[in-house]
Amino acid sequence: NFQLAIVSYALALRKKSNAKIVLDVLMQNSIQNSQKMYWEKDFRQTKATGTTSGASKIEIAAYAILAHVHLNRLEEAIPIVNWLESQLNFEGKKFDTYASYIALQALAEVNQHVNQQVDQISSEELNMDIELVPDKGPKVKLHLDNGSYHKIQRQKVAPYAKSFRVDANGTGVAL
């Protein structure tokens, strides 16, 4: 799986037509549960223990994400991004430097790709009222328009709320 991931990324970088085929084979080997996708066995083992390296699982996910980004298949990568983000815990888990580096690179490229899409969409008219309705406590209202969509808006919500419903009315697209 590690070899498939890195080859699919390399082919995607070079814009080779067979990159999609290699990536599809890698995806067939994945495990998906809830909204996360990952690879359980990666064939790279540490010499000392003979066990599968957790860091290499991170690398497989990161290279798979990078291949998806470069093949403009970002939507398919969302479950992988979800899994990768759940693994990156800077308060406890330790991964080798390269695994951390490639994981952060993959997440940064996803962010850059999403921001480019948002910038294209945001050139359209944006005039949206958003309500965040918690299961307990008062609702929170926000307004987005072409002049405010890049600004961070913060509102306090009830600390005891466990779930929220988001209602949006108006025109445009917002994340």
Short mmCIF file of C-alpha atoms in Angstrom, two decimals:
data_model
loop_
_atom_site.label_atom_id
_atom_site.label_comp_id
_atom_site.label_asym_id
_atom_site.label_seq_id
_atom_site.Cartn_x
_atom_site.Cartn_y
_atom_site.Cartn_z
CA ASN A 1 0.00 0.00 0.00
CA PHE A 2 2.85 2.38 0.75
CA GLN A 3 4.31 1.78 -2.70
CA LEU A 4 0.90 2.30 -4.34
CA ALA A 5 0.40 5.54 -2.44
CA ILE A 6 3.76 7.03 -3.32
CA VAL A 7 3.55 5.87 -6.96
CA SER A 8 0.05 7.31 -7.37
CA TYR A 9 1.28 10.64 -5.99
CA ALA A 10 4.36 10.67 -8.23
CA LEU A 11 2.26 9.86 -11.31
CA ALA A 12 -0.30 12.51 -10.35
CA LEU A 13 2.48 15.10 -10.03
CA ARG A 14 3.68 14.23 -13.54
CA LYS A 15 0.05 14.29 -14.80
CA LYS A 16 0.30 10.73 -16.09
CA SER A 17 -2.96 9.09 -17.15
CA ASN A 18 -2.26 5.88 -15.22
CA ALA A 19 -2.15 7.78 -11.91
CA LYS A 20 -5.92 7.34 -11.59
CA ILE A 21 -5.63 3.58 -12.10
CA VAL A 22 -2.95 3.22 -9.41
CA LEU A 23 -4.92 5.42 -7.03
CA ASP A 24 -8.07 3.35 -7.64
CA VAL A 25 -6.16 0.16 -6.75
CA LEU A 26 -4.93 1.82 -3.55
CA MET A 27 -8.47 2.89 -2.68
CA GLN A 28 -9.71 -0.68 -3.14
CA ASN A 29 -7.25 -1.76 -0.43
CA SER A 30 -8.56 0.79 2.07
CA ILE A 31 -10.70 0.27 5.13
CA GLN A 32 -13.60 2.64 5.61
CA ASN A 33 -15.69 3.03 8.73
CA SER A 34 -18.04 5.86 9.67
CA GLN A 35 -16.52 8.80 7.84
CA LYS A 36 -12.88 7.76 7.90
CA MET A 37 -10.71 5.83 5.48
CA TYR A 38 -7.29 4.35 6.14
CA TRP A 39 -5.02 1.40 5.37
CA GLU A 40 -4.54 -1.21 8.08
CA LYS A 41 -1.62 -3.10 6.59
CA ASP A 42 1.11 -1.28 4.80
CA PHE A 43 3.85 -3.87 4.33
CA ARG A 44 6.52 -1.64 5.91
CA GLN A 45 7.73 -3.14 9.13
CA THR A 46 10.30 -2.01 11.59
CA LYS A 47 13.33 -4.26 11.67
CA ALA A 48 13.61 -4.35 15.45
CA THR A 49 10.07 -5.40 16.36
CA GLY A 50 8.66 -6.81 13.13
CA THR A 51 5.50 -4.77 13.70
CA THR A 52 3.76 -2.43 11.30
CA SER A 53 4.87 1.15 11.74
CA GLY A 54 2.13 3.62 12.65
CA ALA A 55 4.14 6.34 10.95
CA SER A 56 3.94 4.54 7.62
CA LYS A 57 0.13 4.45 7.92
CA ILE A 58 0.28 8.22 8.23
CA GLU A 59 2.50 8.40 5.15
CA ILE A 60 0.13 6.21 3.10
CA ALA A 61 -2.79 8.44 3.99
CA ALA A 62 -0.81 11.60 3.25
CA TYR A 63 0.38 10.40 -0.16
CA ALA A 64 -3.14 9.23 -1.01
CA ILE A 65 -4.47 12.69 -0.13
CA LEU A 66 -1.78 14.38 -2.20
CA ALA A 67 -2.59 12.16 -5.19
CA HIS A 68 -6.29 13.02 -4.85
CA VAL A 69 -5.52 16.74 -4.70
CA HIS A 70 -3.32 16.63 -7.81
CA LEU A 71 -5.93 14.57 -9.68
CA ASN A 72 -8.71 16.99 -8.69
CA ARG A 73 -10.52 14.25 -6.75
CA LEU A 74 -10.58 16.09 -3.44
CA GLU A 75 -14.09 15.04 -2.48
CA GLU A 76 -13.00 11.38 -2.48
CA ALA A 77 -10.15 12.27 -0.12
CA ILE A 78 -12.35 13.71 2.64
CA PRO A 79 -12.63 10.40 4.58
CA ILE A 80 -8.83 10.04 4.41
CA VAL A 81 -8.40 13.62 5.65
CA ASN A 82 -10.79 12.83 8.51
CA TRP A 83 -8.73 9.79 9.50
CA LEU A 84 -5.42 11.62 9.18
CA GLU A 85 -6.61 14.51 11.30
CA SER A 86 -7.75 12.04 13.98
CA GLN A 87 -4.22 10.59 14.09
CA LEU A 88 -2.32 13.86 14.39
CA ASN A 89 -2.31 14.48 18.10
CA PHE A 90 0.52 16.78 18.98
CA GLU A 91 -0.07 16.24 22.69
CA GLY A 92 0.77 12.57 22.89
CA LYS A 93 1.33 10.38 19.85
CA LYS A 94 4.81 10.54 18.44
CA PHE A 95 5.53 9.92 14.78
CA ASP A 96 8.80 10.28 13.01
CA THR A 97 9.63 13.65 11.57
CA TYR A 98 9.03 12.69 7.96
CA ALA A 99 5.60 11.19 8.63
CA SER A 100 4.59 14.38 10.43
CA TYR A 101 6.02 16.51 7.62
CA ILE A 102 4.23 14.70 4.79
CA ALA A 103 0.97 14.63 6.76
CA LEU A 104 1.10 18.37 7.34
CA GLN A 105 2.01 18.94 3.69
CA ALA A 106 -1.03 16.94 2.58
CA LEU A 107 -3.35 18.85 4.89
CA ALA A 108 -1.85 22.16 3.76
CA GLU A 109 -2.41 21.29 0.10
CA VAL A 110 -6.02 20.32 0.84
CA ASN A 111 -6.48 23.67 2.56
CA GLN A 112 -4.90 25.54 -0.35
CA HIS A 113 -7.07 23.70 -2.87
CA VAL A 114 -10.24 24.40 -0.88
CA ASN A 115 -9.30 28.08 -0.51
CA GLN A 116 -8.81 28.38 -4.28
CA GLN A 117 -12.27 26.90 -4.84
CA VAL A 118 -13.79 29.23 -2.25
CA ASP A 119 -12.11 32.24 -3.88
CA GLN A 120 -13.61 31.26 -7.24
CA ILE A 121 -17.07 30.82 -5.73
CA SER A 122 -16.81 33.89 -3.50
CA SER A 123 -16.53 36.19 -6.49
CA GLU A 124 -20.26 35.57 -6.87
CA GLU A 125 -22.81 37.53 -4.86
CA LEU A 126 -22.80 36.51 -1.19
CA ASN A 127 -25.57 37.64 1.13
CA MET A 128 -26.36 35.00 3.72
CA ASP A 129 -27.92 34.87 7.18
CA ILE A 130 -26.83 31.91 9.27
CA GLU A 131 -28.41 30.69 12.50
CA LEU A 132 -26.75 28.19 14.78
CA VAL A 133 -29.49 26.60 16.87
CA PRO A 134 -28.21 24.52 19.82
CA ASP A 135 -30.32 21.84 21.50
CA LYS A 136 -30.06 23.93 24.70
CA GLY A 137 -29.57 27.65 25.02
CA PRO A 138 -30.10 30.66 22.76
CA LYS A 139 -29.50 30.58 19.02
CA VAL A 140 -26.61 32.46 17.47
CA LYS A 141 -26.95 34.60 14.33
CA LEU A 142 -24.28 35.50 11.80
CA HIS A 143 -24.42 37.47 8.55
CA LEU A 144 -22.04 36.92 5.64
CA ASP A 145 -21.68 39.13 2.60
CA ASN A 146 -18.94 39.89 0.07
CA GLY A 147 -17.34 42.32 2.51
CA SER A 148 -17.28 40.00 5.53
CA TYR A 149 -16.75 36.43 4.35
CA HIS A 150 -12.96 36.50 4.93
CA LYS A 151 -13.33 37.79 8.48
CA ILE A 152 -13.49 35.42 11.41
CA GLN A 153 -16.72 35.86 13.30
CA ARG A 154 -16.93 34.51 16.82
CA GLN A 155 -20.03 33.97 18.89
CA LYS A 156 -20.41 32.25 22.24
CA VAL A 157 -22.77 29.31 22.42
CA ALA A 158 -24.21 27.61 25.44
CA PRO A 159 -21.43 25.44 26.95
CA TYR A 160 -23.91 22.69 27.81
CA ALA A 161 -25.24 22.29 24.26
CA LYS A 162 -24.51 18.87 22.76
CA SER A 163 -25.85 19.26 19.23
CA PHE A 164 -26.55 22.07 16.80
CA ARG A 165 -28.66 22.72 13.76
CA VAL A 166 -27.39 25.17 11.17
CA ASP A 167 -29.91 27.15 9.13
CA ALA A 168 -28.69 29.28 6.25
CA ASN A 169 -30.80 31.55 4.05
CA GLY A 170 -29.73 33.81 1.24
CA THR A 171 -27.48 33.62 -1.79
CA GLY A 172 -23.92 32.35 -2.22
CA VAL A 173 -21.71 29.65 -0.78
CA ALA A 174 -19.92 29.69 2.58
CA LEU A 175 -17.77 27.24 4.53
#
